[in-house]
Backbone as JSON Lines, residues from 0, in Angstrom:
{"i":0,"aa":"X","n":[-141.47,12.21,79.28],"ca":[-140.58,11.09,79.02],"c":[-139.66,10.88,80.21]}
{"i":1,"aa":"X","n":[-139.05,9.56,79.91],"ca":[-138.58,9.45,81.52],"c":[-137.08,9.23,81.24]}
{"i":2,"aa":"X","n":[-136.07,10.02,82.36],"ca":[-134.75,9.98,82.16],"c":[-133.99,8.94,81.36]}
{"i":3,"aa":"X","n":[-133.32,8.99,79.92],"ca":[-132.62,8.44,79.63],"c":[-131.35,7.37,80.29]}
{"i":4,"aa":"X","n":[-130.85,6.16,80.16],"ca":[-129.45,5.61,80.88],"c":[-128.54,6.84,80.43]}
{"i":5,"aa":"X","n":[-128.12,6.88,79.11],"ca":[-127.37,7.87,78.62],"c":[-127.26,9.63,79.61]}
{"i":6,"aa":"X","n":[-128.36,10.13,79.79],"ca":[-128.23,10.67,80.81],"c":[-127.75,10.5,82.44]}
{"i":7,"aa":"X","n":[-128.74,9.41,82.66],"ca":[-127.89,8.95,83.81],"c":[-126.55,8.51,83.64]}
{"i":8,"aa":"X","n":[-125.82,8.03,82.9],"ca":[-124.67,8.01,83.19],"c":[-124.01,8.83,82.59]}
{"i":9,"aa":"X","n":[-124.51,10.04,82.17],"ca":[-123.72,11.53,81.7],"c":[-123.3,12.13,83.11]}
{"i":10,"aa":"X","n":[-124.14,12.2,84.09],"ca":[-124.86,13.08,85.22],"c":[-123.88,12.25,86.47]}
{"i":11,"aa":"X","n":[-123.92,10.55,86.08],"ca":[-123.1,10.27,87.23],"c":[-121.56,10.53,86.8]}
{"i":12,"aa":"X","n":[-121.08,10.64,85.74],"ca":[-119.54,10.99,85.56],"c":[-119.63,12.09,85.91]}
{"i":13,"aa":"X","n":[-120.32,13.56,85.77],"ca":[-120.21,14.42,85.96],"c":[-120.26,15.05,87.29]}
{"i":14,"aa":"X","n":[-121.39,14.53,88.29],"ca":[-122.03,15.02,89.64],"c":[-120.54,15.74,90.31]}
{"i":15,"aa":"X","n":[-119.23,15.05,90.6],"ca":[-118.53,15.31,91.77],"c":[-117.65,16.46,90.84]}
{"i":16,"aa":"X","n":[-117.31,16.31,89.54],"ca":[-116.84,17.47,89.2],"c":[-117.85,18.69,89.26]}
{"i":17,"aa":"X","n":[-118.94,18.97,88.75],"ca":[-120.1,19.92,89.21],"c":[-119.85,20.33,90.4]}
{"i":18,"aa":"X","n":[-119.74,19.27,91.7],"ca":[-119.92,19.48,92.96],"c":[-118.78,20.13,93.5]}
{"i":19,"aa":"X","n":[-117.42,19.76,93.11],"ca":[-116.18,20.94,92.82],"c":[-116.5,22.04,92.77]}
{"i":20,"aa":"X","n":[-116.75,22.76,91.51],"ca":[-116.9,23.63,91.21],"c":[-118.32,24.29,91.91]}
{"i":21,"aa":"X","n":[-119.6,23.83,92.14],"ca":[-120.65,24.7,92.48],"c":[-121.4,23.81,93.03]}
{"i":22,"aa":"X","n":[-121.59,23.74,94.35],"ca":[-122.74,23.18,95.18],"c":[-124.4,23.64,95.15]}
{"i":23,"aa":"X","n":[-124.1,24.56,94.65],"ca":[-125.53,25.11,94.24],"c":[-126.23,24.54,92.92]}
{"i":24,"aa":"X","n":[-125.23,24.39,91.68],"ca":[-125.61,24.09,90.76],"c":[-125.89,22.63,90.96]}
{"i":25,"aa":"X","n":[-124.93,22.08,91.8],"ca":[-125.26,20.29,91.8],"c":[-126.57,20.01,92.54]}
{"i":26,"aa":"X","n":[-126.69,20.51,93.76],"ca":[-128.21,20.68,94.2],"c":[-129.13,20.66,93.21]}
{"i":27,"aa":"X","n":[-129.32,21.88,92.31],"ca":[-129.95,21.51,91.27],"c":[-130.74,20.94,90.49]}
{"i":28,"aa":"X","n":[-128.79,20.43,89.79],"ca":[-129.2,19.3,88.6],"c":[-129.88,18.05,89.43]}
{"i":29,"aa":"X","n":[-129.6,17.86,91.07],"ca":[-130.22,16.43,91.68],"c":[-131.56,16.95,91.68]}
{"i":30,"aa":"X","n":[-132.14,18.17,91.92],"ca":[-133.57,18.52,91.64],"c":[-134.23,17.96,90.76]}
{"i":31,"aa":"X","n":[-133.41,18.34,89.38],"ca":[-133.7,18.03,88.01],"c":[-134.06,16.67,88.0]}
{"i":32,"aa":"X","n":[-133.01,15.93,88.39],"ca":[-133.55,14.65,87.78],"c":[-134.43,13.61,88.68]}
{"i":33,"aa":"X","n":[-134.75,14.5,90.15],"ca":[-135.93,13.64,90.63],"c":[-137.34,13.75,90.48]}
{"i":34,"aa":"X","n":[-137.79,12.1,90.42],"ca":[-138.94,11.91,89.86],"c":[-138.63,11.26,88.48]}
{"i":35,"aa":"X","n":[-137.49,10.94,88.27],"ca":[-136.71,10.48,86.66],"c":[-137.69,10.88,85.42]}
{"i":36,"aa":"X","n":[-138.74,11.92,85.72],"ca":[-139.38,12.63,84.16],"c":[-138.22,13.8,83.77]}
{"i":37,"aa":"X","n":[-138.1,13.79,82.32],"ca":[-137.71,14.32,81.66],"c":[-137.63,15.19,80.23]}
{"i":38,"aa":"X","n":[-137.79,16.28,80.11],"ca":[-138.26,16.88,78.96],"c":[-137.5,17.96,78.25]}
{"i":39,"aa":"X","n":[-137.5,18.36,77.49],"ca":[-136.82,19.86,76.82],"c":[-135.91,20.44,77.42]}
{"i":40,"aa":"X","n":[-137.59,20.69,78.4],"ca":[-137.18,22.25,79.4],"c":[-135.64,21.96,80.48]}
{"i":41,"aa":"X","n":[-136.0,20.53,81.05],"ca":[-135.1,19.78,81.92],"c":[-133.82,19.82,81.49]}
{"i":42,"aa":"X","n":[-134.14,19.41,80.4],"ca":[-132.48,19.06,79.36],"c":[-131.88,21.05,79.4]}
{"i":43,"aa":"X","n":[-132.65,21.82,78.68],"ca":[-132.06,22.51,78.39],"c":[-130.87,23.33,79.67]}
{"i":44,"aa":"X","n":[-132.0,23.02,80.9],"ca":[-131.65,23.72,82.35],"c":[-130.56,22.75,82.9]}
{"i":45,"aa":"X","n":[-130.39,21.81,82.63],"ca":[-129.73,20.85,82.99],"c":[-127.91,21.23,82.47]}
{"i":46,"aa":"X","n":[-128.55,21.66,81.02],"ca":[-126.93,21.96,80.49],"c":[-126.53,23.36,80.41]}
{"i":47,"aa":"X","n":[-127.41,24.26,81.01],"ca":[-127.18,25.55,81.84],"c":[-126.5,25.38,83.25]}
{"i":48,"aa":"X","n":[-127.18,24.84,83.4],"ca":[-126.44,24.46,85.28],"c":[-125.26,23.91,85.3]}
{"i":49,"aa":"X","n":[-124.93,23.21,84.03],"ca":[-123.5,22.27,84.48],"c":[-122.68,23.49,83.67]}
{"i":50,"aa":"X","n":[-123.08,24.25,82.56],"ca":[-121.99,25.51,82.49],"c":[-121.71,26.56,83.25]}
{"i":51,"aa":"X","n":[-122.96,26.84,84.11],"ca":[-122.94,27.93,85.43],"c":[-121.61,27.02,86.13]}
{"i":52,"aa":"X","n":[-121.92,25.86,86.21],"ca":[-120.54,24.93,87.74],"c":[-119.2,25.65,86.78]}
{"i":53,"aa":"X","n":[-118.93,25.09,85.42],"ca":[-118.32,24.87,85.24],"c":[-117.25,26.46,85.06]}
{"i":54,"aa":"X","n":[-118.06,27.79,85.12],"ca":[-117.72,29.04,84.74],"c":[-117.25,29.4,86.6]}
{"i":55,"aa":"X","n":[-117.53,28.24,87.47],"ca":[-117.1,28.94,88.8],"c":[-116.11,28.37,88.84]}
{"i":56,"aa":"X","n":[-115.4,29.41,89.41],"ca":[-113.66,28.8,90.13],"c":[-113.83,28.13,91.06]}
{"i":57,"aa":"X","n":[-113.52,26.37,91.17],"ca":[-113.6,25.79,92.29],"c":[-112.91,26.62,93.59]}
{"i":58,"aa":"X","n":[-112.97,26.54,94.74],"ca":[-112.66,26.58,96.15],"c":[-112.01,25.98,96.89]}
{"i":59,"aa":"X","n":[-111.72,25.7,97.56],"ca":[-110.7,25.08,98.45],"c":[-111.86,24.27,99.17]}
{"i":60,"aa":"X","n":[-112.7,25.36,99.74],"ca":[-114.13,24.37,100.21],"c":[-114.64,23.19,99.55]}
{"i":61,"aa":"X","n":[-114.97,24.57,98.45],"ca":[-115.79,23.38,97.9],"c":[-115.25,22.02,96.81]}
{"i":62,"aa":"X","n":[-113.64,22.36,96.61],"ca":[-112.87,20.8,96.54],"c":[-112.99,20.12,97.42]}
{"i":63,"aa":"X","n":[-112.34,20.33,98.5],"ca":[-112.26,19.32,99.62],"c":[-113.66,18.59,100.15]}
{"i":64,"aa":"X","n":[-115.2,19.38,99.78],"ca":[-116.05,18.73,100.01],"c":[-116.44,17.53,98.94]}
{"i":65,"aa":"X","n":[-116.06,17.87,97.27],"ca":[-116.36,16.61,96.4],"c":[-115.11,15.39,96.85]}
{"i":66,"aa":"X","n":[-113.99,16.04,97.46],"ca":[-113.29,15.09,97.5],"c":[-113.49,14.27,98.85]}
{"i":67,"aa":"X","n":[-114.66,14.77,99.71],"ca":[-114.71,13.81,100.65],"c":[-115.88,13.05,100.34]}
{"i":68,"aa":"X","n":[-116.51,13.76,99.56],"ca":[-117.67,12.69,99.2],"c":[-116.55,11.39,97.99]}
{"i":69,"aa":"X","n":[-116.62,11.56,97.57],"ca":[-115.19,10.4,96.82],"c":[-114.59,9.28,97.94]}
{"i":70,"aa":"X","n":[-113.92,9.87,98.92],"ca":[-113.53,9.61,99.92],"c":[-114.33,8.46,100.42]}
{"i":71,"aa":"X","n":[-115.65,8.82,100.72],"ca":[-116.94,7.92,101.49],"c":[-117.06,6.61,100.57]}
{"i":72,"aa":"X","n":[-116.3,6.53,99.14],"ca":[-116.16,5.19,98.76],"c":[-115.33,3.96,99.3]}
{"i":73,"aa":"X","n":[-114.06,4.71,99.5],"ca":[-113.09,4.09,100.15],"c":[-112.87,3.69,101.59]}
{"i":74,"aa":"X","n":[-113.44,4.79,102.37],"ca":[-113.51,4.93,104.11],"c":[-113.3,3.4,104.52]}
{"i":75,"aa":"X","n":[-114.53,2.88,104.37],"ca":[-114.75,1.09,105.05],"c":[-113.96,0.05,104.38]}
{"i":76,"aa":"X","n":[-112.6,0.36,103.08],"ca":[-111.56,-0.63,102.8],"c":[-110.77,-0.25,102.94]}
{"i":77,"aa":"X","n":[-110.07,0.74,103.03],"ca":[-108.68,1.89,103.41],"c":[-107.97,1.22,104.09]}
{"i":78,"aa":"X","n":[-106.63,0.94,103.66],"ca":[-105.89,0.45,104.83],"c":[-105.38,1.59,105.6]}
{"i":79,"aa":"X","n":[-105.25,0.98,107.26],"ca":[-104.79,2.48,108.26],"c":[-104.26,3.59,107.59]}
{"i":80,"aa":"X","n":[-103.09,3.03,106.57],"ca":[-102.09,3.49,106.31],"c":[-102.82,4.85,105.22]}
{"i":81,"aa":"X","n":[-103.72,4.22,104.72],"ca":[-104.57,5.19,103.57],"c":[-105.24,6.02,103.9]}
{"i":82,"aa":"X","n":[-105.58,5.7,105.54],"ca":[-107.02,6.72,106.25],"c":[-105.8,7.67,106.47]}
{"i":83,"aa":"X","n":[-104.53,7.3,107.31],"ca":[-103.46,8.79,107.74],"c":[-103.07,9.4,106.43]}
{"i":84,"aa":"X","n":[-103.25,8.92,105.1],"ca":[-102.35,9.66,104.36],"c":[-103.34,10.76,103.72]}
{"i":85,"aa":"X","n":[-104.42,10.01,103.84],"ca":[-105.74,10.34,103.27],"c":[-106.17,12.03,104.48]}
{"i":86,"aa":"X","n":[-105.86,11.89,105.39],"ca":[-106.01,12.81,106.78],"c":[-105.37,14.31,106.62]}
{"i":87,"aa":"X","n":[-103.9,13.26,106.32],"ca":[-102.92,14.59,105.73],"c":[-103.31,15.73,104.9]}
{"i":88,"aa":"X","n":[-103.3,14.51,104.16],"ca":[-103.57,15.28,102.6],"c":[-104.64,16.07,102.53]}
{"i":89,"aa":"X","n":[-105.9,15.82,103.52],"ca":[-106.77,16.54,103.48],"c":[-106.74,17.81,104.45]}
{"i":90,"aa":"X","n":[-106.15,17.9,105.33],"ca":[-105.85,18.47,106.38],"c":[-104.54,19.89,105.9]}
{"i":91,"aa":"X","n":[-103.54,19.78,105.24],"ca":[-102.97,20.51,104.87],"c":[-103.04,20.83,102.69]}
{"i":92,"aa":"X","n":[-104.0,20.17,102.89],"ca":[-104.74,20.71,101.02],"c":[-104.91,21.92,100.49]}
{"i":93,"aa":"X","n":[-104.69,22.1,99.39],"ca":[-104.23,23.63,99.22],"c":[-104.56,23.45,97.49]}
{"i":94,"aa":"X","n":[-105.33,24.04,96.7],"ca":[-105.92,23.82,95.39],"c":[-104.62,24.21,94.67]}
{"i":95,"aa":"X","n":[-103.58,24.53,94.79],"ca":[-102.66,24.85,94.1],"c":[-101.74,24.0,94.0]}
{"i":96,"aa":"X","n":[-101.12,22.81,95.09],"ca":[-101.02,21.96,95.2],"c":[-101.77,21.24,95.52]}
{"i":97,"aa":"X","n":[-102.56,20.55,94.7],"ca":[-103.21,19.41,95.08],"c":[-102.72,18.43,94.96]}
{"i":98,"aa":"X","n":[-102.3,17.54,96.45],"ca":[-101.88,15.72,95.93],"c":[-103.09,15.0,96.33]}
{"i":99,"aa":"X","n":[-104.27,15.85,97.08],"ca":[-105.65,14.95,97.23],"c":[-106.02,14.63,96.03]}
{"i":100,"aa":"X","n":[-106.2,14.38,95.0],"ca":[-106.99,14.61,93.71],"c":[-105.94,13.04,93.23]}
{"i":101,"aa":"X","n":[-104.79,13.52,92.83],"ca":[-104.19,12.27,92.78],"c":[-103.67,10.99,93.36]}
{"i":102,"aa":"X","n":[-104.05,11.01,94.62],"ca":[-104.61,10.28,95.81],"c":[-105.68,9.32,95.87]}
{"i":103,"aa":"X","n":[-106.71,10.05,95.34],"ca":[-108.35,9.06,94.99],"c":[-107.64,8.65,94.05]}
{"i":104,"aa":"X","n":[-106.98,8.99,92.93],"ca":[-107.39,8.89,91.37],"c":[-106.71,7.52,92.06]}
{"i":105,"aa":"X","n":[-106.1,7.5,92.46],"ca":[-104.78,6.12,92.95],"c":[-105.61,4.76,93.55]}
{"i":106,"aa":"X","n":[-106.27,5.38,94.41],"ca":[-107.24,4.33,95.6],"c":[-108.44,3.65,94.45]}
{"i":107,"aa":"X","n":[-109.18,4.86,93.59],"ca":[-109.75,4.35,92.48],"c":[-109.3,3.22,91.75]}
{"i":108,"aa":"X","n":[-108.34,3.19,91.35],"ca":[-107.69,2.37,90.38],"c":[-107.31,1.17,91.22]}
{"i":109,"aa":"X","n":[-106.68,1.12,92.0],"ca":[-106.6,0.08,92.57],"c":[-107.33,-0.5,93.55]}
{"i":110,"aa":"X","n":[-108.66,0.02,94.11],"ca":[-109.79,-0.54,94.36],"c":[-110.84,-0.81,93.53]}
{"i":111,"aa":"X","n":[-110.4,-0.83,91.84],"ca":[-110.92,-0.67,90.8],"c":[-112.72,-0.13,91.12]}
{"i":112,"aa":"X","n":[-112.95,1.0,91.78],"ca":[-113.82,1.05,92.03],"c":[-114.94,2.3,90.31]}
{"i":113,"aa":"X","n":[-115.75,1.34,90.07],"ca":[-115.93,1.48,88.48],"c":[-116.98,2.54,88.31]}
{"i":114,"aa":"X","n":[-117.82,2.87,89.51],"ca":[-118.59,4.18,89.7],"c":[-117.84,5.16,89.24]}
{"i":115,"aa":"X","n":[-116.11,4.98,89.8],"ca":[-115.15,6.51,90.18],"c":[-114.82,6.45,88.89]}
{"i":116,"aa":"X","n":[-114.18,5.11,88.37],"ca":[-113.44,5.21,86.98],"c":[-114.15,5.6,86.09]}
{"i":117,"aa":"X","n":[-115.52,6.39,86.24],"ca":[-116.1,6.94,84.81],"c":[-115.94,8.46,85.38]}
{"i":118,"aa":"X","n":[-115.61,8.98,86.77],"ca":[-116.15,10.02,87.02],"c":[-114.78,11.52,86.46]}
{"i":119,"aa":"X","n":[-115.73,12.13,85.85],"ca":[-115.1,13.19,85.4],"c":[-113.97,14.21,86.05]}
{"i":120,"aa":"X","n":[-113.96,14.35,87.37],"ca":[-113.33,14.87,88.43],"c":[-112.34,14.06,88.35]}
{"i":121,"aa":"X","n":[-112.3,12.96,88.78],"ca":[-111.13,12.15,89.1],"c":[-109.94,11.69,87.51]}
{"i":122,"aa":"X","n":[-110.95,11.34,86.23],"ca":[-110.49,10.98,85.09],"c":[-111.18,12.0,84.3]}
{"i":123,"aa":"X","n":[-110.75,13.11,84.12],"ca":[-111.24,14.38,83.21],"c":[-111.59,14.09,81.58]}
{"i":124,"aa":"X","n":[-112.13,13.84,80.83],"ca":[-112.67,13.74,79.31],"c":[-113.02,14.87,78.76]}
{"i":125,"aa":"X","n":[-114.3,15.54,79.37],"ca":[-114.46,16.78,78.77],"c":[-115.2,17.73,79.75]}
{"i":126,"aa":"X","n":[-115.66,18.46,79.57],"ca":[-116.31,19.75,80.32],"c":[-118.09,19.53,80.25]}
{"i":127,"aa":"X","n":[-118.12,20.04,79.19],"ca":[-119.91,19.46,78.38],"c":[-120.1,19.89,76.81]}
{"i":128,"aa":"X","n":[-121.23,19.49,76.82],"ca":[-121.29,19.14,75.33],"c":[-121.79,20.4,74.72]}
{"i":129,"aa":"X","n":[-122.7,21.88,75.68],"ca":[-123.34,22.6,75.36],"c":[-122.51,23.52,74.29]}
């Protein structure tokens, strides 16, 4: 059977929070769902992998890497003013203080960009369903 929408748009709210937490696991789940067939086995590994992300303590790395992929939405409308603040923020980022995180959530919203506004990382809902 071939990938559900419902999945796909489970998988796209989810990808950059996954990718937070575990680059390995997000690799993955993009394994998983190419070729868009889908079955049991897929599903079941699918919602193994996003609890493996979700049982790792994000990183400093590996935040700052979902948050530059985020980032690559905004890059080509940013005003100057957004690329230096955006620089900063990334440049002296620190997971304990994070003001990167509420930064996108900001540029999101007011670039109403509607990919981000479902995405779990940026607007948190839940963890998973397993």
């Amino acid at each position: 059977m071939q990938v559900t929408r419902e999945q796909q748009q489970e998988w796209a709210a989810l990808k950059y929070d996954v990718m937070a937490h575990s680059q390995r696991e997000y690799n993955a789940i993009r394994q998983l769902f190419k070729g868009n067939e889908w079955n049991e086995e897929k599903e079941g590994s699918y919602r193994q992998l996003i609890q493996n992300a979700y049982d790792t303590v994000p990183t400093r790395g590996s935040l700052l890497n979902a948050y530059q992929h985020v980032w690559g939405y905004f890059k080509r409308i940013a005003t100057p003013e957004e690329l230096v603040r955006y620089r900063e923020l990334s440049e002296h980022f620190s997971p304990t203080t994070d003001e990167l995180l509420p930064f996108l959530r900001e540029l999101t919203v007011k670039y109403q960009m509607k990919y981000l506004l479902n995405s779990n990382l940026l607007f948190p809902t839940k963890k998973t369903d397993s």
